[in-house]
Structures are given as structure tokens and as C-alpha cells.
Amino acid sequence: MPSYIYEQYAINQNLMKIANNKSYTFDNAYVELNPYKISPLSAIIIFQTKDAKAVKVTINGYEYTTTEETL
């Protein structure tokens, strides 16, 4: 099996561990740029919330998108 499969598995395991960490909130979110090291313009945002929230993506002062409110 190619080594990148094992690398992606390890990254996924780490992200799941982070997602289960209750210390990341909407106001103090975990953000990792290019988590798989193959897409430099990507990011993963992880946080816990009890209420539905919309996420606005702003890069260098420019708003690019806003998600719908979801849990």
C-alpha cells in the first residue's frame, strides 16, 4: 500500500482527536492550514458548539464566503 495512505490515516486520526477535544470553541477554534500537505489553499477549522453557527471566511481582509448555520 502506498505510504501516503498511512500518512493520511495518521492525519485523520490526529484531526479526530482534536475534534473530540472540548477546549476548541467557536471563539477559540482550531485552524490548520493545508492539513494534508497537498493543497496549499485549504484549511480545516474545528470547534465545538451547542448552537448552530455560520462561519465567515475572510482572507487578508477580503470576505470569500459564509456558510449556512449548522451544527
PDB file of N, CA, C and O in Angstrom, chain B, residues numbered from 101:
ATOM      1  N   MET B 101       0.854  -1.174   0.000  1.00  0.00           N
ATOM      2  CA  MET B 101       0.000   0.000   0.000  1.00  0.00           C
ATOM      3  C   MET B 101       0.902   1.240   0.000  1.00  0.00           C
ATOM      4  O   MET B 101       1.917   1.263   0.696  1.00  0.00           O
ATOM      5  N   PRO B 102       0.542   2.270  -0.773  1.00  0.00           N
ATOM      6  CA  PRO B 102       1.369   3.485  -0.833  1.00  0.00           C
ATOM      7  C   PRO B 102       1.495   4.161   0.535  1.00  0.00           C
ATOM      8  O   PRO B 102       0.563   4.145   1.339  1.00  0.00           O
ATOM      9  N   SER B 103       2.647   4.745   0.777  1.00  0.00           N
ATOM     10  CA  SER B 103       2.906   5.367   2.083  1.00  0.00           C
ATOM     11  C   SER B 103       1.974   6.547   2.373  1.00  0.00           C
ATOM     12  O   SER B 103       1.667   6.826   3.532  1.00  0.00           O
ATOM     13  N   TYR B 104       1.520   7.243   1.311  1.00  0.00           N
ATOM     14  CA  TYR B 104       0.644   8.397   1.560  1.00  0.00           C
ATOM     15  C   TYR B 104      -0.684   7.969   2.194  1.00  0.00           C
ATOM     16  O   TYR B 104      -1.318   8.768   2.883  1.00  0.00           O
ATOM     17  N   ILE B 105      -1.110   6.734   1.975  1.00  0.00           N
ATOM     18  CA  ILE B 105      -2.335   6.237   2.618  1.00  0.00           C
ATOM     19  C   ILE B 105      -2.148   6.222   4.133  1.00  0.00           C
ATOM     20  O   ILE B 105      -3.039   6.634   4.876  1.00  0.00           O
ATOM     21  N   TYR B 106      -0.989   5.748   4.589  1.00  0.00           N
ATOM     22  CA  TYR B 106      -0.694   5.715   6.019  1.00  0.00           C
ATOM     23  C   TYR B 106      -0.549   7.125   6.583  1.00  0.00           C
ATOM     24  O   TYR B 106      -0.967   7.393   7.709  1.00  0.00           O
ATOM     25  N   GLU B 107       0.045   8.026   5.799  1.00  0.00           N
ATOM     26  CA  GLU B 107       0.197   9.410   6.244  1.00  0.00           C
ATOM     27  C   GLU B 107      -1.170  10.075   6.397  1.00  0.00           C
ATOM     28  O   GLU B 107      -1.412  10.766   7.387  1.00  0.00           O
ATOM     29  N   GLN B 108      -2.065   9.873   5.430  1.00  0.00           N
ATOM     30  CA  GLN B 108      -3.409  10.448   5.518  1.00  0.00           C
ATOM     31  C   GLN B 108      -4.181   9.851   6.693  1.00  0.00           C
ATOM     32  O   GLN B 108      -4.920  10.560   7.377  1.00  0.00           O
ATOM     33  N   TYR B 109      -4.014   8.563   6.925  1.00  0.00           N
ATOM     34  CA  TYR B 109      -4.668   7.909   8.056  1.00  0.00           C
ATOM     35  C   TYR B 109      -4.208   8.541   9.369  1.00  0.00           C
ATOM     36  O   TYR B 109      -5.023   8.819  10.249  1.00  0.00           O
ATOM     37  N   ALA B 110      -2.903   8.765   9.498  1.00  0.00           N
ATOM     38  CA  ALA B 110      -2.354   9.376  10.712  1.00  0.00           C
ATOM     39  C   ALA B 110      -2.883  10.802  10.888  1.00  0.00           C
ATOM     40  O   ALA B 110      -3.207  11.211  12.003  1.00  0.00           O
ATOM     41  N   ILE B 111      -2.970  11.547   9.804  1.00  0.00           N
ATOM     42  CA  ILE B 111      -3.508  12.909   9.868  1.00  0.00           C
ATOM     43  C   ILE B 111      -4.977  12.867  10.294  1.00  0.00           C
ATOM     44  O   ILE B 111      -5.402  13.652  11.142  1.00  0.00           O
ATOM     45  N   ASN B 112      -5.752  11.949   9.705  1.00  0.00           N
ATOM     46  CA  ASN B 112      -7.168  11.816  10.073  1.00  0.00           C
ATOM     47  C   ASN B 112      -7.331  11.455  11.542  1.00  0.00           C
ATOM     48  O   ASN B 112      -8.209  11.993  12.218  1.00  0.00           O
ATOM     49  N   GLN B 113      -6.495  10.552  12.043  1.00  0.00           N
ATOM     50  CA  GLN B 113      -6.566  10.164  13.453  1.00  0.00           C
ATOM     51  C   GLN B 113      -6.290  11.366  14.348  1.00  0.00           C
ATOM     52  O   GLN B 113      -6.978  11.567  15.348  1.00  0.00           O
ATOM     53  N   ASN B 114      -5.288  12.163  13.994  1.00  0.00           N
ATOM     54  CA  ASN B 114      -4.952  13.352  14.776  1.00  0.00           C
ATOM     55  C   ASN B 114      -6.095  14.368  14.745  1.00  0.00           C
ATOM     56  O   ASN B 114      -6.425  14.964  15.771  1.00  0.00           O
ATOM     57  N   LEU B 115      -6.699  14.568  13.569  1.00  0.00           N
ATOM     58  CA  LEU B 115      -7.810  15.515  13.463  1.00  0.00           C
ATOM     59  C   LEU B 115      -9.022  15.039  14.251  1.00  0.00           C
ATOM     60  O   LEU B 115      -9.735  15.856  14.835  1.00  0.00           O
ATOM     61  N   MET B 116      -9.269  13.740  14.280  1.00  0.00           N
ATOM     62  CA  MET B 116     -10.379  13.208  15.078  1.00  0.00           C
ATOM     63  C   MET B 116     -10.123  13.423  16.568  1.00  0.00           C
ATOM     64  O   MET B 116     -11.044  13.734  17.324  1.00  0.00           O
ATOM     65  N   LYS B 117      -8.888  13.259  16.978  1.00  0.00           N
ATOM     66  CA  LYS B 117      -8.516  13.507  18.380  1.00  0.00           C
ATOM     67  C   LYS B 117      -8.762  14.976  18.733  1.00  0.00           C
ATOM     68  O   LYS B 117      -9.286  15.287  19.802  1.00  0.00           O
ATOM     69  N   ILE B 118      -8.383  15.860  17.834  1.00  0.00           N
ATOM     70  CA  ILE B 118      -8.590  17.292  18.047  1.00  0.00           C
ATOM     71  C   ILE B 118     -10.090  17.615  18.067  1.00  0.00           C
ATOM     72  O   ILE B 118     -10.544  18.408  18.891  1.00  0.00           O
ATOM     73  N   ALA B 119     -10.855  16.999  17.159  1.00  0.00           N
ATOM     74  CA  ALA B 119     -12.301  17.256  17.084  1.00  0.00           C
ATOM     75  C   ALA B 119     -13.009  16.823  18.359  1.00  0.00           C
ATOM     76  O   ALA B 119     -14.035  17.399  18.721  1.00  0.00           O
ATOM     77  N   ASN B 120     -12.479  15.823  19.040  1.00  0.00           N
ATOM     78  CA  ASN B 120     -13.088  15.353  20.286  1.00  0.00           C
ATOM     79  C   ASN B 120     -12.638  16.164  21.500  1.00  0.00           C
ATOM     80  O   ASN B 120     -13.132  15.949  22.607  1.00  0.00           O
ATOM     81  N   ASN B 121     -11.713  17.084  21.300  1.00  0.00           N
ATOM     82  CA  ASN B 121     -11.215  17.939  22.367  1.00  0.00           C
ATOM     83  C   ASN B 121     -12.223  19.072  22.585  1.00  0.00           C
ATOM     84  O   ASN B 121     -12.439  19.889  21.690  1.00  0.00           O
ATOM     85  N   LYS B 122     -12.818  19.121  23.731  1.00  0.00           N
ATOM     86  CA  LYS B 122     -13.878  20.104  24.018  1.00  0.00           C
ATOM     87  C   LYS B 122     -13.346  21.514  24.251  1.00  0.00           C
ATOM     88  O   LYS B 122     -14.139  22.439  24.433  1.00  0.00           O
ATOM     89  N   SER B 123     -12.024  21.706  24.250  1.00  0.00           N
ATOM     90  CA  SER B 123     -11.489  23.033  24.543  1.00  0.00           C
ATOM     91  C   SER B 123     -11.551  23.978  23.340  1.00  0.00           C
ATOM     92  O   SER B 123     -11.382  25.187  23.500  1.00  0.00           O
ATOM     93  N   TYR B 124     -11.791  23.441  22.136  1.00  0.00           N
ATOM     94  CA  TYR B 124     -11.889  24.301  20.958  1.00  0.00           C
ATOM     95  C   TYR B 124     -13.329  24.745  20.782  1.00  0.00           C
ATOM     96  O   TYR B 124     -14.218  23.932  20.529  1.00  0.00           O
ATOM     97  N   THR B 125     -13.550  26.055  20.920  1.00  0.00           N
ATOM     98  CA  THR B 125     -14.889  26.632  20.839  1.00  0.00           C
ATOM     99  C   THR B 125     -14.993  27.496  19.592  1.00  0.00           C
ATOM    100  O   THR B 125     -14.015  27.671  18.865  1.00  0.00           O
ATOM    101  N   PHE B 126     -16.174  28.033  19.349  1.00  0.00           N
ATOM    102  CA  PHE B 126     -16.379  28.900  18.191  1.00  0.00           C
ATOM    103  C   PHE B 126     -15.444  30.114  18.246  1.00  0.00           C
ATOM    104  O   PHE B 126     -14.919  30.548  17.221  1.00  0.00           O
ATOM    105  N   ASP B 127     -15.242  30.650  19.445  1.00  0.00           N
ATOM    106  CA  ASP B 127     -14.378  31.822  19.602  1.00  0.00           C
ATOM    107  C   ASP B 127     -12.904  31.465  19.723  1.00  0.00           C
ATOM    108  O   ASP B 127     -12.046  32.342  19.626  1.00  0.00           O
ATOM    109  N   ASN B 128     -12.604  30.202  19.931  1.00  0.00           N
ATOM    110  CA  ASN B 128     -11.221  29.738  20.061  1.00  0.00           C
ATOM    111  C   ASN B 128     -11.071  28.447  19.251  1.00  0.00           C
ATOM    112  O   ASN B 128     -10.792  27.386  19.808  1.00  0.00           O
ATOM    113  N   ALA B 129     -11.257  28.547  17.944  1.00  0.00           N
ATOM    114  CA  ALA B 129     -11.273  27.378  17.065  1.00  0.00           C
ATOM    115  C   ALA B 129      -9.860  26.903  16.734  1.00  0.00           C
ATOM    116  O   ALA B 129      -8.898  27.671  16.770  1.00  0.00           O
ATOM    117  N   TYR B 130      -9.768  25.623  16.414  1.00  0.00           N
ATOM    118  CA  TYR B 130      -8.527  25.034  15.923  1.00  0.00           C
ATOM    119  C   TYR B 130      -8.525  25.225  14.408  1.00  0.00           C
ATOM    120  O   TYR B 130      -9.490  24.856  13.739  1.00  0.00           O
ATOM    121  N   VAL B 131      -7.466  25.790  13.867  1.00  0.00           N
ATOM    122  CA  VAL B 131      -7.341  26.002  12.425  1.00  0.00           C
ATOM    123  C   VAL B 131      -6.009  25.426  11.976  1.00  0.00           C
ATOM    124  O   VAL B 131      -4.958  25.751  12.528  1.00  0.00           O
ATOM    125  N   GLU B 132      -6.065  24.570  10.971  1.00  0.00           N
ATOM    126  CA  GLU B 132      -4.830  24.036  10.400  1.00  0.00           C
ATOM    127  C   GLU B 132      -4.853  24.268   8.893  1.00  0.00           C
ATOM    128  O   GLU B 132      -5.740  23.789   8.186  1.00  0.00           O
ATOM    129  N   LEU B 133      -3.872  25.003   8.430  1.00  0.00           N
ATOM    130  CA  LEU B 133      -3.740  25.273   7.002  1.00  0.00           C
ATOM    131  C   LEU B 133      -3.110  24.066   6.317  1.00  0.00           C
ATOM    132  O   LEU B 133      -2.149  23.485   6.822  1.00  0.00           O
ATOM    133  N   ASN B 134      -3.659  23.697   5.169  1.00  0.00           N
ATOM    134  CA  ASN B 134      -3.120  22.625   4.337  1.00  0.00           C
ATOM    135  C   ASN B 134      -2.803  21.361   5.149  1.00  0.00           C
ATOM    136  O   ASN B 134      -1.657  20.910   5.155  1.00  0.00           O
ATOM    137  N   PRO B 135      -3.781  20.796   5.822  1.00  0.00           N
ATOM    138  CA  PRO B 135      -3.521  19.676   6.733  1.00  0.00           C
ATOM    139  C   PRO B 135      -2.941  18.437   6.055  1.00  0.00           C
ATOM    140  O   PRO B 135      -2.207  17.680   6.691  1.00  0.00           O
ATOM    141  N   TYR B 136      -3.251  18.215   4.793  1.00  0.00           N
ATOM    142  CA  TYR B 136      -2.742  17.023   4.103  1.00  0.00           C
ATOM    143  C   TYR B 136      -1.497  17.307   3.269  1.00  0.00           C
ATOM    144  O   TYR B 136      -0.970  16.415   2.605  1.00  0.00           O
ATOM    145  N   LYS B 137      -1.032  18.553   3.306  1.00  0.00           N
ATOM    146  CA  LYS B 137       0.201  18.973   2.616  1.00  0.00           C
ATOM    147  C   LYS B 137       0.135  18.784   1.103  1.00  0.00           C
ATOM    148  O   LYS B 137       1.163  18.596   0.451  1.00  0.00           O
ATOM    149  N   ILE B 138      -1.077  18.835   0.547  1.00  0.00           N
ATOM    150  CA  ILE B 138      -1.220  18.676  -0.902  1.00  0.00           C
ATOM    151  C   ILE B 138      -2.051  19.793  -1.544  1.00  0.00           C
ATOM    152  O   ILE B 138      -2.156  19.869  -2.768  1.00  0.00           O
ATOM    153  N   SER B 139      -2.637  20.653  -0.714  1.00  0.00           N
ATOM    154  CA  SER B 139      -3.500  21.712  -1.221  1.00  0.00           C
ATOM    155  C   SER B 139      -3.260  22.980  -0.409  1.00  0.00           C
ATOM    156  O   SER B 139      -3.945  23.219   0.586  1.00  0.00           O
ATOM    157  N   PRO B 140      -2.296  23.793  -0.826  1.00  0.00           N
ATOM    158  CA  PRO B 140      -1.875  24.936  -0.008  1.00  0.00           C
ATOM    159  C   PRO B 140      -2.952  25.988   0.246  1.00  0.00           C
ATOM    160  O   PRO B 140      -2.789  26.815   1.143  1.00  0.00           O
ATOM    161  N   LEU B 141      -4.029  25.983  -0.504  1.00  0.00           N
ATOM    162  CA  LEU B 141      -5.089  26.969  -0.287  1.00  0.00           C
ATOM    163  C   LEU B 141      -6.268  26.382   0.491  1.00  0.00           C
ATOM    164  O   LEU B 141      -7.389  26.883   0.405  1.00  0.00           O
ATOM    165  N   SER B 142      -6.002  25.312   1.252  1.00  0.00           N
ATOM    166  CA  SER B 142      -7.059  24.679   2.031  1.00  0.00           C
ATOM    167  C   SER B 142      -6.794  24.845   3.521  1.00  0.00           C
ATOM    168  O   SER B 142      -5.679  25.155   3.940  1.00  0.00           O
ATOM    169  N   ALA B 143      -7.841  24.631   4.309  1.00  0.00           N
ATOM    170  CA  ALA B 143      -7.714  24.675   5.767  1.00  0.00           C
ATOM    171  C   ALA B 143      -8.834  23.860   6.383  1.00  0.00           C
ATOM    172  O   ALA B 143      -9.876  23.643   5.763  1.00  0.00           O
ATOM    173  N   ILE B 144      -8.609  23.411   7.610  1.00  0.00           N
ATOM    174  CA  ILE B 144      -9.636  22.737   8.389  1.00  0.00           C
ATOM    175  C   ILE B 144      -9.846  23.558   9.651  1.00  0.00           C
ATOM    176  O   ILE B 144      -8.889  23.954  10.318  1.00  0.00           O
ATOM    177  N   ILE B 145     -11.113  23.808   9.970  1.00  0.00           N
ATOM    178  CA  ILE B 145     -11.480  24.540  11.174  1.00  0.00           C
ATOM    179  C   ILE B 145     -12.291  23.590  12.051  1.00  0.00           C
ATOM    180  O   ILE B 145     -13.274  23.003  11.598  1.00  0.00           O
ATOM    181  N   ILE B 146     -11.875  23.441  13.308  1.00  0.00           N
ATOM    182  CA  ILE B 146     -12.558  22.529  14.231  1.00  0.00           C
ATOM    183  C   ILE B 146     -12.946  23.306  15.484  1.00  0.00           C
ATOM    184  O   ILE B 146     -12.122  24.005  16.074  1.00  0.00           O
ATOM    185  N   PHE B 147     -14.227  23.174  15.890  1.00  0.00           N
ATOM    186  CA  PHE B 147     -14.680  23.787  17.131  1.00  0.00           C
ATOM    187  C   PHE B 147     -15.929  23.071  17.608  1.00  0.00           C
ATOM    188  O   PHE B 147     -16.605  22.397  16.832  1.00  0.00           O
ATOM    189  N   GLN B 148     -16.228  23.220  18.884  1.00  0.00           N
ATOM    190  CA  GLN B 148     -17.423  22.650  19.499  1.00  0.00           C
ATOM    191  C   GLN B 148     -18.415  23.785  19.767  1.00  0.00           C
ATOM    192  O   GLN B 148     -18.020  24.884  20.156  1.00  0.00           O
ATOM    193  N   THR B 149     -19.695  23.512  19.557  1.00  0.00           N
ATOM    194  CA  THR B 149     -20.734  24.481  19.861  1.00  0.00           C
ATOM    195  C   THR B 149     -22.050  23.764  20.120  1.00  0.00           C
ATOM    196  O   THR B 149     -22.301  22.697  19.560  1.00  0.00           O
ATOM    197  N   LYS B 150     -22.874  24.338  20.953  1.00  0.00           N
ATOM    198  CA  LYS B 150     -24.200  23.780  21.207  1.00  0.00           C
ATOM    199  C   LYS B 150     -25.244  24.422  20.295  1.00  0.00           C
ATOM    200  O   LYS B 150     -26.311  23.854  20.063  1.00  0.00           O
ATOM    201  N   ASP B 151     -24.929  25.608  19.782  1.00  0.00           N
ATOM    202  CA  ASP B 151     -25.842  26.349  18.926  1.00  0.00           C
ATOM    203  C   ASP B 151     -25.339  26.325  17.490  1.00  0.00           C
ATOM    204  O   ASP B 151     -24.135  26.253  17.245  1.00  0.00           O
ATOM    205  N   ALA B 152     -26.272  26.387  16.539  1.00  0.00           N
ATOM    206  CA  ALA B 152     -25.899  26.463  15.131  1.00  0.00           C
ATOM    207  C   ALA B 152     -25.143  27.763  14.879  1.00  0.00           C
ATOM    208  O   ALA B 152     -25.525  28.815  15.391  1.00  0.00           O
ATOM    209  N   LYS B 153     -24.092  27.692  14.105  1.00  0.00           N
ATOM    210  CA  LYS B 153     -23.264  28.866  13.809  1.00  0.00           C
ATOM    211  C   LYS B 153     -22.964  28.928  12.316  1.00  0.00           C
ATOM    212  O   LYS B 153     -22.820  27.896  11.661  1.00  0.00           O
ATOM    213  N   ALA B 154     -22.872  30.129  11.790  1.00  0.00           N
ATOM    214  CA  ALA B 154     -22.399  30.349  10.434  1.00  0.00           C
ATOM    215  C   ALA B 154     -20.919  30.734  10.530  1.00  0.00           C
ATOM    216  O   ALA B 154     -20.501  31.409  11.471  1.00  0.00           O
ATOM    217  N   VAL B 155     -20.152  30.301   9.560  1.00  0.00           N
ATOM    218  CA  VAL B 155     -18.723  30.613   9.547  1.00  0.00           C
ATOM    219  C   VAL B 155     -18.436  31.494   8.340  1.00  0.00           C
ATOM    220  O   VAL B 155     -18.768  31.144   7.207  1.00  0.00           O
ATOM    221  N   LYS B 156     -17.809  32.652   8.599  1.00  0.00           N
ATOM    222  CA  LYS B 156     -17.431  33.560   7.528  1.00  0.00           C
ATOM    223  C   LYS B 156     -15.931  33.395   7.281  1.00  0.00           C
ATOM    224  O   LYS B 156     -15.135  33.472   8.217  1.00  0.00           O
ATOM    225  N   VAL B 157     -15.546  33.169   6.032  1.00  0.00           N
ATOM    226  CA  VAL B 157     -14.142  33.007   5.676  1.00  0.00           C
ATOM    227  C   VAL B 157     -13.622  34.328   5.126  1.00  0.00           C
ATOM    228  O   VAL B 157     -14.094  34.827   4.104  1.00  0.00           O
ATOM    229  N   THR B 158     -12.636  34.882   5.829  1.00  0.00           N
ATOM    230  CA  THR B 158     -12.019  36.146   5.428  1.00  0.00           C
ATOM    231  C   THR B 158     -10.520  35.930   5.306  1.00  0.00           C
ATOM    232  O   THR B 158      -9.882  35.429   6.232  1.00  0.00           O
ATOM    233  N   ILE B 159      -9.963  36.304   4.174  1.00  0.00           N
ATOM    234  CA  ILE B 159      -8.523  36.146   3.934  1.00  0.00           C
ATOM    235  C   ILE B 159      -7.963  37.497   3.532  1.00  0.00           C
ATOM    236  O   ILE B 159      -8.418  38.115   2.569  1.00  0.00           O
ATOM    237  N   ASN B 160      -6.964  37.945   4.290  1.00  0.00           N
ATOM    238  CA  ASN B 160      -6.329  39.241   4.026  1.00  0.00           C
ATOM    239  C   ASN B 160      -7.350  40.370   3.903  1.00  0.00           C
ATOM    240  O   ASN B 160      -7.203  41.259   3.064  1.00  0.00           O
ATOM    241  N   GLY B 161      -8.380  40.330   4.738  1.00  0.00           N
ATOM    242  CA  GLY B 161      -9.367  41.398   4.766  1.00  0.00           C
ATOM    243  C   GLY B 161     -10.485  41.267   3.755  1.00  0.00           C
ATOM    244  O   GLY B 161     -11.394  42.097   3.739  1.00  0.00           O
ATOM    245  N   TYR B 162     -10.446  40.247   2.908  1.00  0.00           N
ATOM    246  CA  TYR B 162     -11.476  40.056   1.902  1.00  0.00           C
ATOM    247  C   TYR B 162     -12.361  38.882   2.291  1.00  0.00           C
ATOM    248  O   TYR B 162     -11.874  37.784   2.558  1.00  0.00           O
ATOM    249  N   GLU B 163     -13.680  39.129   2.320  1.00  0.00           N
ATOM    250  CA  GLU B 163     -14.607  38.057   2.654  1.00  0.00           C
ATOM    251  C   GLU B 163     -14.829  37.192   1.413  1.00  0.00           C
ATOM    252  O   GLU B 163     -15.182  37.694   0.346  1.00  0.00           O
ATOM    253  N   TYR B 164     -14.616  35.889   1.571  1.00  0.00           N
ATOM    254  CA  TYR B 164     -14.756  34.984   0.438  1.00  0.00           C
ATOM    255  C   TYR B 164     -16.067  34.208   0.459  1.00  0.00           C
ATOM    256  O   TYR B 164     -16.678  34.000  -0.590  1.00  0.00           O
ATOM    257  N   THR B 165     -16.499  33.786   1.616  1.00  0.00           N
ATOM    258  CA  THR B 165     -17.741  33.005   1.691  1.00  0.00           C
ATOM    259  C   THR B 165     -18.230  32.969   3.121  1.00  0.00           C
ATOM    260  O   THR B 165     -17.465  33.180   4.062  1.00  0.00           O
ATOM    261  N   THR B 166     -19.508  32.701   3.273  1.00  0.00           N
ATOM    262  CA  THR B 166     -20.109  32.475   4.586  1.00  0.00           C
ATOM    263  C   THR B 166     -20.938  31.212   4.485  1.00  0.00           C
ATOM    264  O   THR B 166     -21.730  31.055   3.556  1.00  0.00           O
ATOM    265  N   THR B 167     -20.757  30.310   5.439  1.00  0.00           N
ATOM    266  CA  THR B 167     -21.529  29.066   5.438  1.00  0.00           C
ATOM    267  C   THR B 167     -22.901  29.306   6.035  1.00  0.00           C
ATOM    268  O   THR B 167     -23.136  30.324   6.685  1.00  0.00           O
ATOM    269  N   GLU B 168     -23.795  28.376   5.814  1.00  0.00           N
ATOM    270  CA  GLU B 168     -25.078  28.404   6.497  1.00  0.00           C
ATOM    271  C   GLU B 168     -24.870  28.023   7.950  1.00  0.00           C
ATOM    272  O   GLU B 168     -23.861  27.410   8.297  1.00  0.00           O
ATOM    273  N   GLU B 169     -25.814  28.382   8.793  1.00  0.00           N
ATOM    274  CA  GLU B 169     -25.723  27.995  10.200  1.00  0.00           C
ATOM    275  C   GLU B 169     -25.965  26.494  10.313  1.00  0.00           C
ATOM    276  O   GLU B 169     -27.024  25.987   9.943  1.00  0.00           O
ATOM    277  N   THR B 170     -24.963  25.800  10.829  1.00  0.00           N
ATOM    278  CA  THR B 170     -25.059  24.355  11.003  1.00  0.00           C
ATOM    279  C   THR B 170     -24.424  23.958  12.323  1.00  0.00           C
ATOM    280  O   THR B 170     -23.653  24.718  12.909  1.00  0.00           O
ATOM    281  N   LEU B 171     -24.748  22.781  12.777  1.00  0.00           N
ATOM    282  CA  LEU B 171     -24.124  22.210  13.973  1.00  0.00           C
ATOM    283  C   LEU B 171     -23.024  21.288  13.551  1.00  0.00           C
ATOM    284  O   LEU B 171     -22.358  20.693  14.399  1.00  0.00           O
TER     285      LEU B 171
END
